[in-house]
mmCIF file of C-alpha atoms in Angstrom:
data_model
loop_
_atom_site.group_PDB
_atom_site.id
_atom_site.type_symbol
_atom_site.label_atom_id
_atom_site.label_comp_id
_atom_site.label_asym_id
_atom_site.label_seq_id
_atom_site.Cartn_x
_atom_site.Cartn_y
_atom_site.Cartn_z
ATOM 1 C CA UNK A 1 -11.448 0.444 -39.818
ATOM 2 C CA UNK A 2 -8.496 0.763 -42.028
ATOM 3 C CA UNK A 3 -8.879 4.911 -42.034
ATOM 4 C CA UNK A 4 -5.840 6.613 -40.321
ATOM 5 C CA UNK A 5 -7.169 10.013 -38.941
ATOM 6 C CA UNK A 6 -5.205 12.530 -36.852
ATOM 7 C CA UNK A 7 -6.529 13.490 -33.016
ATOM 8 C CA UNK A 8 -6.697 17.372 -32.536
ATOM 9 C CA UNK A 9 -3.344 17.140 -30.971
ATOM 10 C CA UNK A 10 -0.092 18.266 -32.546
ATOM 11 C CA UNK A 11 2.319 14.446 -33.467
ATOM 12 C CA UNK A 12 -0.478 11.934 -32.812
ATOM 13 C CA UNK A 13 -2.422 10.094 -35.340
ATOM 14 C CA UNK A 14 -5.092 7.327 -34.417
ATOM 15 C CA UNK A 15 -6.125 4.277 -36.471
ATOM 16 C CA UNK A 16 -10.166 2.439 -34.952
ATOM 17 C CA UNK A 17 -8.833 -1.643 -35.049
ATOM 18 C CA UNK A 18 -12.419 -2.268 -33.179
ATOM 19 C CA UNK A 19 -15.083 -0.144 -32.919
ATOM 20 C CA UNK A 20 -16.306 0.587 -29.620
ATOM 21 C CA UNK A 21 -19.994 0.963 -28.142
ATOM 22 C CA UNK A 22 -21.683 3.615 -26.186
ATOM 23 C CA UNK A 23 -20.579 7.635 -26.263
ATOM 24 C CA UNK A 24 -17.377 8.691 -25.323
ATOM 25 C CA UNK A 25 -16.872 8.467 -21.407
ATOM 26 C CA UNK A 26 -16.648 11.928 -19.450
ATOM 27 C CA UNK A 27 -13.269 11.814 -18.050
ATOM 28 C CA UNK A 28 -12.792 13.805 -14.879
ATOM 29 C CA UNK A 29 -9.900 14.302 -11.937
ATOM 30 C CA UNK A 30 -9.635 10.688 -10.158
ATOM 31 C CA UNK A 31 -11.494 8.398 -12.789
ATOM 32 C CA UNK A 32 -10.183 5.347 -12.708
ATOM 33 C CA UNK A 33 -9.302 4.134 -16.312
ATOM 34 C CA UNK A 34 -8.651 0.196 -17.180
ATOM 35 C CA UNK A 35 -6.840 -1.054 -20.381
ATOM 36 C CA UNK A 36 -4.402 -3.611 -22.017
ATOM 37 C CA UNK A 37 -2.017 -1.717 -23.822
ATOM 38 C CA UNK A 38 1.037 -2.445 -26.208
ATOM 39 C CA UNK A 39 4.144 -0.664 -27.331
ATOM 40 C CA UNK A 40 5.358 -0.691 -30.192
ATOM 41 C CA UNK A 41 8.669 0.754 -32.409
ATOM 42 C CA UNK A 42 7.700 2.231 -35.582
ATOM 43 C CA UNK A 43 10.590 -0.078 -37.179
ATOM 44 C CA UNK A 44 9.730 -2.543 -40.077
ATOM 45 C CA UNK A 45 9.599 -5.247 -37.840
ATOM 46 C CA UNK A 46 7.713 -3.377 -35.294
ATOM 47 C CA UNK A 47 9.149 -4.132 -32.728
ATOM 48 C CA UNK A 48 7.259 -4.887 -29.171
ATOM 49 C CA UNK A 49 8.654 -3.190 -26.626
ATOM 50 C CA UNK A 50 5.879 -3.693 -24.146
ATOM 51 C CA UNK A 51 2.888 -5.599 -23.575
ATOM 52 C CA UNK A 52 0.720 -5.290 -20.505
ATOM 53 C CA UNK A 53 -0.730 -8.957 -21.277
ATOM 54 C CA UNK A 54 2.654 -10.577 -20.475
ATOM 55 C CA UNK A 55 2.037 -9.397 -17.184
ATOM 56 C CA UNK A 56 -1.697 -11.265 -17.305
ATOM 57 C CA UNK A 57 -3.365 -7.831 -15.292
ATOM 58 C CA UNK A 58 -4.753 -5.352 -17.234
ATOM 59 C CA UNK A 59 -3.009 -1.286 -16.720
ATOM 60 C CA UNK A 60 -4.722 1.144 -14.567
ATOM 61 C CA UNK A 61 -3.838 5.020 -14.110
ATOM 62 C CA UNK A 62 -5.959 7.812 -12.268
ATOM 63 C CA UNK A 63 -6.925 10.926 -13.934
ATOM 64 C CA UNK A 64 -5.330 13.893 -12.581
ATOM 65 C CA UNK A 65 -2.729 12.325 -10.946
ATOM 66 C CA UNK A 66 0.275 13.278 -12.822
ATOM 67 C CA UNK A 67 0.917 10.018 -14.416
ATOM 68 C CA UNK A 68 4.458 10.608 -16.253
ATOM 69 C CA UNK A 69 3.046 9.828 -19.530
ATOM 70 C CA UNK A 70 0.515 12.785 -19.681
ATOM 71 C CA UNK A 71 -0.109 11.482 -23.443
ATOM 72 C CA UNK A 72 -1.883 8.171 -22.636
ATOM 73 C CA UNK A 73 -4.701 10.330 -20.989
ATOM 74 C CA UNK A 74 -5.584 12.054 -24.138
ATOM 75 C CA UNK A 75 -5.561 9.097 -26.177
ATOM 76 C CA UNK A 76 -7.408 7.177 -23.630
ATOM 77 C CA UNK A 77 -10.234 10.147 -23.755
ATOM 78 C CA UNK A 78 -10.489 9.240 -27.351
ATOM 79 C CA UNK A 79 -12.054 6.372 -27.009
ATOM 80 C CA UNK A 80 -14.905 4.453 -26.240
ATOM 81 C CA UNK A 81 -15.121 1.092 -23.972
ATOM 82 C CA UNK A 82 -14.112 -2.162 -26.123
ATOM 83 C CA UNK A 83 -12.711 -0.103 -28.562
ATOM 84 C CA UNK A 84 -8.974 -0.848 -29.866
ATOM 85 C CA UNK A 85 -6.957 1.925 -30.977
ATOM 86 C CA UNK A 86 -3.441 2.548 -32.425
ATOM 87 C CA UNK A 87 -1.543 5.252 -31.731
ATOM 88 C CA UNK A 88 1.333 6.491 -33.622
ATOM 89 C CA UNK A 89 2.968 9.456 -31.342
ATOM 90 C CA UNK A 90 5.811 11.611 -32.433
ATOM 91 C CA UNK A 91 8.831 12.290 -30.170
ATOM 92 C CA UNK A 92 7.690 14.795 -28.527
ATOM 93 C CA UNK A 93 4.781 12.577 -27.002
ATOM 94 C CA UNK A 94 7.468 9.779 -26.167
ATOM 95 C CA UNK A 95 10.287 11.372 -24.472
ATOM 96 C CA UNK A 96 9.062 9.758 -20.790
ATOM 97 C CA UNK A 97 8.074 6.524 -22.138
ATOM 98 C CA UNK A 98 11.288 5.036 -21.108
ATOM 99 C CA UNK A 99 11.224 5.519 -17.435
ATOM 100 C CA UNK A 100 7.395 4.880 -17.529
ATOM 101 C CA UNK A 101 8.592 2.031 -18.774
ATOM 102 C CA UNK A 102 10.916 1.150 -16.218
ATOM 103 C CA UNK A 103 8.605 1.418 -13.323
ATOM 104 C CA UNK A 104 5.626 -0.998 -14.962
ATOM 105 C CA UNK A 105 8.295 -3.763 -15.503
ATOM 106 C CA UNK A 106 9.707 -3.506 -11.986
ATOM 107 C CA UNK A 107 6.166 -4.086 -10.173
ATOM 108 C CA UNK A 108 5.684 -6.471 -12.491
ATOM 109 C CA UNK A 109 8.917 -8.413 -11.066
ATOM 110 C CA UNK A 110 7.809 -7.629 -7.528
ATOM 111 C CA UNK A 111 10.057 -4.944 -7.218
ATOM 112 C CA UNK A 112 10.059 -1.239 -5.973
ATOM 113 C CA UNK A 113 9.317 0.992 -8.753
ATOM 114 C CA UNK A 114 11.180 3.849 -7.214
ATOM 115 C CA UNK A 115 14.122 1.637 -6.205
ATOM 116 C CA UNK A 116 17.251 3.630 -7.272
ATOM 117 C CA UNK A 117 15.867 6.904 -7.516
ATOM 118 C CA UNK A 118 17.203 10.026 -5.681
ATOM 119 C CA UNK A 119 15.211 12.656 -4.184
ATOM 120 C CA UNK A 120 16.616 15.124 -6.517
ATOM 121 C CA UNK A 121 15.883 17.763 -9.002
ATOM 122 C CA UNK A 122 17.253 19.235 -11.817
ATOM 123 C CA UNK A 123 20.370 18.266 -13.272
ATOM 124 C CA UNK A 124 21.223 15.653 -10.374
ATOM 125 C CA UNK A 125 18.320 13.198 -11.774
ATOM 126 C CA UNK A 126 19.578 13.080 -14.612
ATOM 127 C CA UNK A 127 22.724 10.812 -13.843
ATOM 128 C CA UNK A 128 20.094 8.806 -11.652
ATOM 129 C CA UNK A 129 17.902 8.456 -14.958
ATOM 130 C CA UNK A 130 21.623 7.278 -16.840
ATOM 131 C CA UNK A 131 21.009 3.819 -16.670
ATOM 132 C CA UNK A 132 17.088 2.326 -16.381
ATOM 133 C CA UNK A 133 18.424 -1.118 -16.124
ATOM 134 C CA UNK A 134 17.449 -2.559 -19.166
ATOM 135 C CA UNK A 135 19.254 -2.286 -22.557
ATOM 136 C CA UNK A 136 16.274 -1.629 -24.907
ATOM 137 C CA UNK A 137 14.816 1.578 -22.647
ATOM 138 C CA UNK A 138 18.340 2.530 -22.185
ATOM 139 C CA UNK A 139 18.660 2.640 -26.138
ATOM 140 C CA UNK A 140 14.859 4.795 -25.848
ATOM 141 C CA UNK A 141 16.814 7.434 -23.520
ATOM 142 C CA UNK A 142 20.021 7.346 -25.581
ATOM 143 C CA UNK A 143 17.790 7.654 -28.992
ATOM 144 C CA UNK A 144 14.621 9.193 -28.258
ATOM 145 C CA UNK A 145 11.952 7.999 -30.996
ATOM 146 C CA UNK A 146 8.436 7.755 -32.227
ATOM 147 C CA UNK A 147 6.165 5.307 -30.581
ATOM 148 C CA UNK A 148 3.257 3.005 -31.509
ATOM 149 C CA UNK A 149 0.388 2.430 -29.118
ATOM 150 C CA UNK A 150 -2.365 -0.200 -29.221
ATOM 151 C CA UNK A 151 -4.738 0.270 -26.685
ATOM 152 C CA UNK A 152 -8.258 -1.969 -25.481
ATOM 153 C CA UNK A 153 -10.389 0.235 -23.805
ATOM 154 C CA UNK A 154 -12.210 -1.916 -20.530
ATOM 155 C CA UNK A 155 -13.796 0.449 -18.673
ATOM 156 C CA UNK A 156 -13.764 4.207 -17.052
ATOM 157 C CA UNK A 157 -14.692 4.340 -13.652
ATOM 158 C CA UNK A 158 -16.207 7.312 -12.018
ATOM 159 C CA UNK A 159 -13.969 8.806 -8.784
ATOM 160 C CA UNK A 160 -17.036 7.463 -6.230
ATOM 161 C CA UNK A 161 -17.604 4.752 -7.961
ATOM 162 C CA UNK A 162 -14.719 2.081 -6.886
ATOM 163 C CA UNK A 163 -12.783 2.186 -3.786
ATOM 164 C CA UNK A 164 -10.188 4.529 -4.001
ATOM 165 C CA UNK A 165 -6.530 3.054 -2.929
ATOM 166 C CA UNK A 166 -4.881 5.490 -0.624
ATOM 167 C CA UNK A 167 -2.498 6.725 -3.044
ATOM 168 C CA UNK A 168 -4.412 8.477 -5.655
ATOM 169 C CA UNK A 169 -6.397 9.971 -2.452
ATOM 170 C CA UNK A 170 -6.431 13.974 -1.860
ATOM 171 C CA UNK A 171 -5.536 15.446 1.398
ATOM 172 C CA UNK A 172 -9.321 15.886 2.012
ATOM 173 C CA UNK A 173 -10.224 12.760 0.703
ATOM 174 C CA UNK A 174 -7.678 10.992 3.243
ATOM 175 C CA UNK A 175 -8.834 12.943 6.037
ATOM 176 C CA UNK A 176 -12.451 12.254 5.104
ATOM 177 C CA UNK A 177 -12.096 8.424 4.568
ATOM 178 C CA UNK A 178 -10.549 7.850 8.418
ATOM 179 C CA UNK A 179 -13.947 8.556 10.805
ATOM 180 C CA UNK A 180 -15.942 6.021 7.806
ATOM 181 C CA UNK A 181 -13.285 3.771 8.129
ATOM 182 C CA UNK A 182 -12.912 4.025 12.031
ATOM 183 C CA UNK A 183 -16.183 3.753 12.467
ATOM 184 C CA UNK A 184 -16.314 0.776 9.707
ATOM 185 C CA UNK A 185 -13.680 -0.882 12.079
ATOM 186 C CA UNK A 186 -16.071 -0.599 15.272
ATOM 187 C CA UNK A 187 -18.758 -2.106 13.503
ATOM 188 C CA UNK A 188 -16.915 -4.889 12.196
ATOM 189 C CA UNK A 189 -15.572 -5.115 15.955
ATOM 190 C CA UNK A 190 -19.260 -5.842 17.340
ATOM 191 C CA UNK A 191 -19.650 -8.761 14.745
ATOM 192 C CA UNK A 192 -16.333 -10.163 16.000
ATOM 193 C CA UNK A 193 -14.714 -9.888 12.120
ATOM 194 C CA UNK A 194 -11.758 -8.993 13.701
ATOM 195 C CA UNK A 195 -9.424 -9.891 10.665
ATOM 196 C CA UNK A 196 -11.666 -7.272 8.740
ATOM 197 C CA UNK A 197 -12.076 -4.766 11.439
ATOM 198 C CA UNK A 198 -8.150 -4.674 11.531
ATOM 199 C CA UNK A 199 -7.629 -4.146 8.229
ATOM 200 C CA UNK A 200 -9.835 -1.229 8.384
ATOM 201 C CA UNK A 201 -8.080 0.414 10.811
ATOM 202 C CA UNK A 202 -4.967 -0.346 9.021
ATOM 203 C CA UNK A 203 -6.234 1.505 6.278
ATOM 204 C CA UNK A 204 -6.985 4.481 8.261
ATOM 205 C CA UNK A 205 -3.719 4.776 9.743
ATOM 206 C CA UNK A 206 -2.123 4.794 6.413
ATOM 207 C CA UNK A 207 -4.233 7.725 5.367
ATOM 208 C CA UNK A 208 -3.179 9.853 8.675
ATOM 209 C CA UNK A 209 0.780 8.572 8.030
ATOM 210 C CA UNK A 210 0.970 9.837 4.281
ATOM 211 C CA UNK A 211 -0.507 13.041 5.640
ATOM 212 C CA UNK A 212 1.580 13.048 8.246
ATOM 213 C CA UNK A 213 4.511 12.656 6.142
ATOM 214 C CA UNK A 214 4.676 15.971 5.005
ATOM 215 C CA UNK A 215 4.897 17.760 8.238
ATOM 216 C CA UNK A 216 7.198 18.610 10.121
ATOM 217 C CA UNK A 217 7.556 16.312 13.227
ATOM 218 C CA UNK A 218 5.823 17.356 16.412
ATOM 219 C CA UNK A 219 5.038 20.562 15.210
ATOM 220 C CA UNK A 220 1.307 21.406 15.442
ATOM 221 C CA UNK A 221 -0.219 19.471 11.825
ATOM 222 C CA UNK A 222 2.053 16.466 13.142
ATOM 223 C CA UNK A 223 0.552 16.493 16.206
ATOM 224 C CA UNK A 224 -2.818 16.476 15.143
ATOM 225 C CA UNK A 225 -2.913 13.719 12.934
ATOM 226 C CA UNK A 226 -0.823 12.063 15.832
ATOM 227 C CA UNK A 227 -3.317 12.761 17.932
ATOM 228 C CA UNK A 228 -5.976 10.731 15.451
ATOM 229 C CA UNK A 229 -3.400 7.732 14.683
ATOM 230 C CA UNK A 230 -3.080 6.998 18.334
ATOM 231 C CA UNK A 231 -6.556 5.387 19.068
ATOM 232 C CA UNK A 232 -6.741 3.325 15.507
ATOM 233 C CA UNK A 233 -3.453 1.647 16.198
ATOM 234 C CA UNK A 234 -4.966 0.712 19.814
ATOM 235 C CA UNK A 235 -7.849 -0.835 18.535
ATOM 236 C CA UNK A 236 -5.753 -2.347 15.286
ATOM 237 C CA UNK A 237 -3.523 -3.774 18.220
ATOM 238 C CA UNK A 238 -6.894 -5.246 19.805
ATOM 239 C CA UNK A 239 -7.853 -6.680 16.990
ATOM 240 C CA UNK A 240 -4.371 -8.573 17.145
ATOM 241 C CA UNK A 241 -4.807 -9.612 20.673
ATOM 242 C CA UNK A 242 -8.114 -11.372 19.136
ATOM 243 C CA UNK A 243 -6.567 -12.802 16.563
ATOM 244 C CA UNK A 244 -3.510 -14.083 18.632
ATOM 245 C CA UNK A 245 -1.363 -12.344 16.798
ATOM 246 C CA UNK A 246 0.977 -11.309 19.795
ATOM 247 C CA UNK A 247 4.456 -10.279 18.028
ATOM 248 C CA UNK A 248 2.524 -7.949 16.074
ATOM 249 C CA UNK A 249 0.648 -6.452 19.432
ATOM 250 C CA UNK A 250 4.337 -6.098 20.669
ATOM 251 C CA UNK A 251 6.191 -4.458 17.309
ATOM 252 C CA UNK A 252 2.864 -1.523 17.214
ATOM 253 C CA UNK A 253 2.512 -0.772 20.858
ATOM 254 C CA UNK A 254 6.475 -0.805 21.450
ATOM 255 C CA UNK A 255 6.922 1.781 18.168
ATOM 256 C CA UNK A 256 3.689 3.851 20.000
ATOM 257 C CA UNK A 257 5.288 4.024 23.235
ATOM 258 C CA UNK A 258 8.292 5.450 21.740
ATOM 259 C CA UNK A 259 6.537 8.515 21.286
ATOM 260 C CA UNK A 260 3.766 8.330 23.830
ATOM 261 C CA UNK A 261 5.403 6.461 27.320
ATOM 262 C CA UNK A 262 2.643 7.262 29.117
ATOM 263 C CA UNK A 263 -0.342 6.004 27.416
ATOM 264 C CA UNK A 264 -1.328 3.453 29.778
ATOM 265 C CA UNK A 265 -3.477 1.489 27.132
ATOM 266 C CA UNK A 266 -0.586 1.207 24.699
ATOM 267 C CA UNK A 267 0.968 -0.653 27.972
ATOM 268 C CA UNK A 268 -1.973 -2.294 29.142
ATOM 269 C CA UNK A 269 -2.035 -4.527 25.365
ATOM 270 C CA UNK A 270 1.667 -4.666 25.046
ATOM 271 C CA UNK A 271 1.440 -6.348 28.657
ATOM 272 C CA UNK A 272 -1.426 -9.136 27.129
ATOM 273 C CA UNK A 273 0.887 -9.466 24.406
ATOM 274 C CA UNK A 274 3.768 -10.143 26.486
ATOM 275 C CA UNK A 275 1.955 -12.079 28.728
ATOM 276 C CA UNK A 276 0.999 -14.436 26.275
ATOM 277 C CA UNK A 277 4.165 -15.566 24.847
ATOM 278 C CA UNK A 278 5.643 -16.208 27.951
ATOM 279 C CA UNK A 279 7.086 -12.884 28.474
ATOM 280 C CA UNK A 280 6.428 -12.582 32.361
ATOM 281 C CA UNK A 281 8.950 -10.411 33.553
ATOM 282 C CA UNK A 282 8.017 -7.736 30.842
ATOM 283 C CA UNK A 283 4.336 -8.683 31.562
ATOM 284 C CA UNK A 284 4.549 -8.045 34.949
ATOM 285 C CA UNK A 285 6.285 -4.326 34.062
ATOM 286 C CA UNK A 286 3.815 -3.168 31.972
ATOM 287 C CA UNK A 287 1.049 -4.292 33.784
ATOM 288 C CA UNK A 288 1.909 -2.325 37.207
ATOM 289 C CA UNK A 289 3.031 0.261 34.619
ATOM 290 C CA UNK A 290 -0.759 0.831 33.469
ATOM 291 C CA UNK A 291 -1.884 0.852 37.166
ATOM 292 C CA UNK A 292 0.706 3.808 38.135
ATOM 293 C CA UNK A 293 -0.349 6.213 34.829
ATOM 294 C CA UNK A 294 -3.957 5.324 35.091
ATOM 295 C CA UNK A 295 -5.342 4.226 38.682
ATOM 296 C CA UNK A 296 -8.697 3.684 37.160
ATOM 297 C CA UNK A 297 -7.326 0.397 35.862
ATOM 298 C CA UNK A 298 -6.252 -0.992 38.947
ATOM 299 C CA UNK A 299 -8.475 -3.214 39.185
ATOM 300 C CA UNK A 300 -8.330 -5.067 35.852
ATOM 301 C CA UNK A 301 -4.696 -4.930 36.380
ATOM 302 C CA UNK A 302 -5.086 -6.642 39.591
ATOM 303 C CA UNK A 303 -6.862 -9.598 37.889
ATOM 304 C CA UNK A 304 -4.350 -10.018 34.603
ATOM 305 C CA UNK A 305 -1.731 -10.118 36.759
ATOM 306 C CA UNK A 306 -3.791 -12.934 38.938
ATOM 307 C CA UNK A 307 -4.172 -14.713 35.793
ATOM 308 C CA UNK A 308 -1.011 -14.732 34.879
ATOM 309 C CA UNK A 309 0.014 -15.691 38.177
ATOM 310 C CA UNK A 310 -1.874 -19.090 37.925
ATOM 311 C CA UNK A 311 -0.768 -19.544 34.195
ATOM 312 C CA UNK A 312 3.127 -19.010 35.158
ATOM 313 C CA UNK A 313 2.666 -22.096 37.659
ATOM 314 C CA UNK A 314 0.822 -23.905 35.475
ATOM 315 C CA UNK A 315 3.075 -23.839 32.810
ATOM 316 C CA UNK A 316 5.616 -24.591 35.548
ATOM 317 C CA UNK A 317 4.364 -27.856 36.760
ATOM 318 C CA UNK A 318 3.585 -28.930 33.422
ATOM 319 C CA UNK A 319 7.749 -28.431 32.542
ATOM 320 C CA UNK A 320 8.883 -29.716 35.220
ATOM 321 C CA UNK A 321 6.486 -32.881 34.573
ATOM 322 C CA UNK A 322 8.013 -33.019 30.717
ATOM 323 C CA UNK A 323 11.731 -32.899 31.819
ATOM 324 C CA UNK A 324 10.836 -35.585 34.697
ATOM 325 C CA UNK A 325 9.669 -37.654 31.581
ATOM 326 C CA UNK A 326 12.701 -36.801 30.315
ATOM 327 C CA UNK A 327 15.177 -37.954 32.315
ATOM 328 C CA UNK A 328 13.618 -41.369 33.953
ATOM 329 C CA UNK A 329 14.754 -44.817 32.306
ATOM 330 C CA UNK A 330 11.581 -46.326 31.051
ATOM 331 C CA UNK A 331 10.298 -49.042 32.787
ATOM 332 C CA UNK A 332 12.663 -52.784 32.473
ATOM 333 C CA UNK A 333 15.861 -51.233 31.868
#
């Protein structure tokens, strides 16, 4: 459609390229909207600044979530799925674009979108904002100016309708996705999927650390959600002892019993973990570690530390039998 019309919002005007199908999708806090999109100068040459299919993934944002370019919602709203748009948005719509900008092209390198950035307000970010790193946003800040948009509509997904990442999660929402997850990890335990089960757990703990993150450490909220980390990194840390992943075992249960030296399980898979690599000195701590914090584990103590009595001397014979080897002349010499 070659008819330019103007949105009901104050410096935007909206051109149809493609018409679109279906009614208009009911936007709502935590849909999940998916599009290509392309920016443009509003220069003769029209200049592309941006183009999300350089990158070959398609952009996503979450309603509600503060994205910094509070625009692209209300254009997005306008339109229906497969339908491409153009946007022309005056400066007061574009001001942000720049360091929106910035962000998209560094996880598109790999990189940390934040790297750089200062936890400060007011007039201190905006000497952190002096340089985005690359000349043509840099010219953006320095010259703020109208913007083109084209936009391909893919689809709007409802908030309980794809997995959530942990990110665009509320506080409740975190705190309500760890016992499904926990209890998603146990089940995948009983199957033996323990590559799955772990990641599950993983997950969980992630939820509990954001939280966690914005309280103040060891006071009561802190504790609480400590108190609900603790047993998911034990069983993540199981699942590693499964998988024979035993460095990992040791980096998780070492960082636990930083803060908790006498939880004799974190001990009891640190000492497997240790006890596996060859570690038997630290193996043999840990292990009558576990049996002096919990005596109800005496006895399985009793028989790890029997089996890694008869694995020390077995891997003992078998080196000295290798350096033996090592050292005789071979036969005729």
């Amino acid at each position: 459609m070659e008819e330019t019309y103007l949105l009901n919002v104050e410096g935007v005007k909206k051109k149809i390229l493609h018409g679109g199908r279906g009614e208009l999708p009911k936007l709502q806090d935590g849909s999940k909207i998916t599009f290509h999109f392309q920016t443009l100068k509003d220069d003769f040459e029209r200049t592309v600044i941006d183009d999300s299919r350089d990158a070959g993934i398609p952009m996503e944002i979450i309603v509600g979530k503060m994205f910094k370019l509070e625009i692209w919602e209300t254009l997005l709203s306008s339109m229906r799925i497969g339908e491409v748009a153009e946007f022309w948005c005056d400066t007061i719509h574009t001001g942000m674009y720049a360091l929106v900008s910035r962000g998209m092209r560094r996880i598109a390198e790999g990189r940390d979108p934040l790297e750089g950035q200062k936890h400060r307000c007011g007039m201190g970010n905006m000497f952190d904002y002096h340089s985005t790193g690359y000349d043509d946003l840099d010219e953006l800040q320095r010259t703020p100016q109208p913007l083109i948009f084209i936009m391909e509509l893919f689809r709007v997904e409802e908030p309980s309708a794809y997995k959530r990442d942990t990110w665009a999660m509320s506080k409740e929402e975190k705190l309500a996705a760890v016992p499904v997850l926990h209890s998603e990890g146990n089940r995948l335990v009983l199957r033996k999927e323990f590559a799955q089960a772990a990641a599950k757990y993983q997950e969980a703990v992630i939820c509990l650390r954001n939280l966690q993150a914005k309280e103040k450490p060891w006071e009561d909220g802190w504790l609480k959600l400590e108190s609900l980390v603790t047993p998911l990194v034990l069983n993540y840390c199981q699942c590693q002892l499964e998988l024979g992943e035993y460095y990992e075992v040791l980096e998780h249960t070492t960082e636990l019993l930083q803060k908790h030296n006498d939880n004799a399980k974190a001990y009891f898979k640190r000492a497997k973990a240790h006890a596996a690599v060859w570690n038997e000195r630290e193996a043999r701590e840990d292990f009558l570690r576990v049996a002096h914090l919990d005596p109800s584990m005496a006895a399985a103590v009793k028989k790890e530390l029997k089996q890694l009595g008869e694995r020390m001397r077995k891997k003992h014979v078998e080196d000295r039998k290798r350096y033996q080897g090592l050292f005789q002349s071979p036969q005729g010499q």
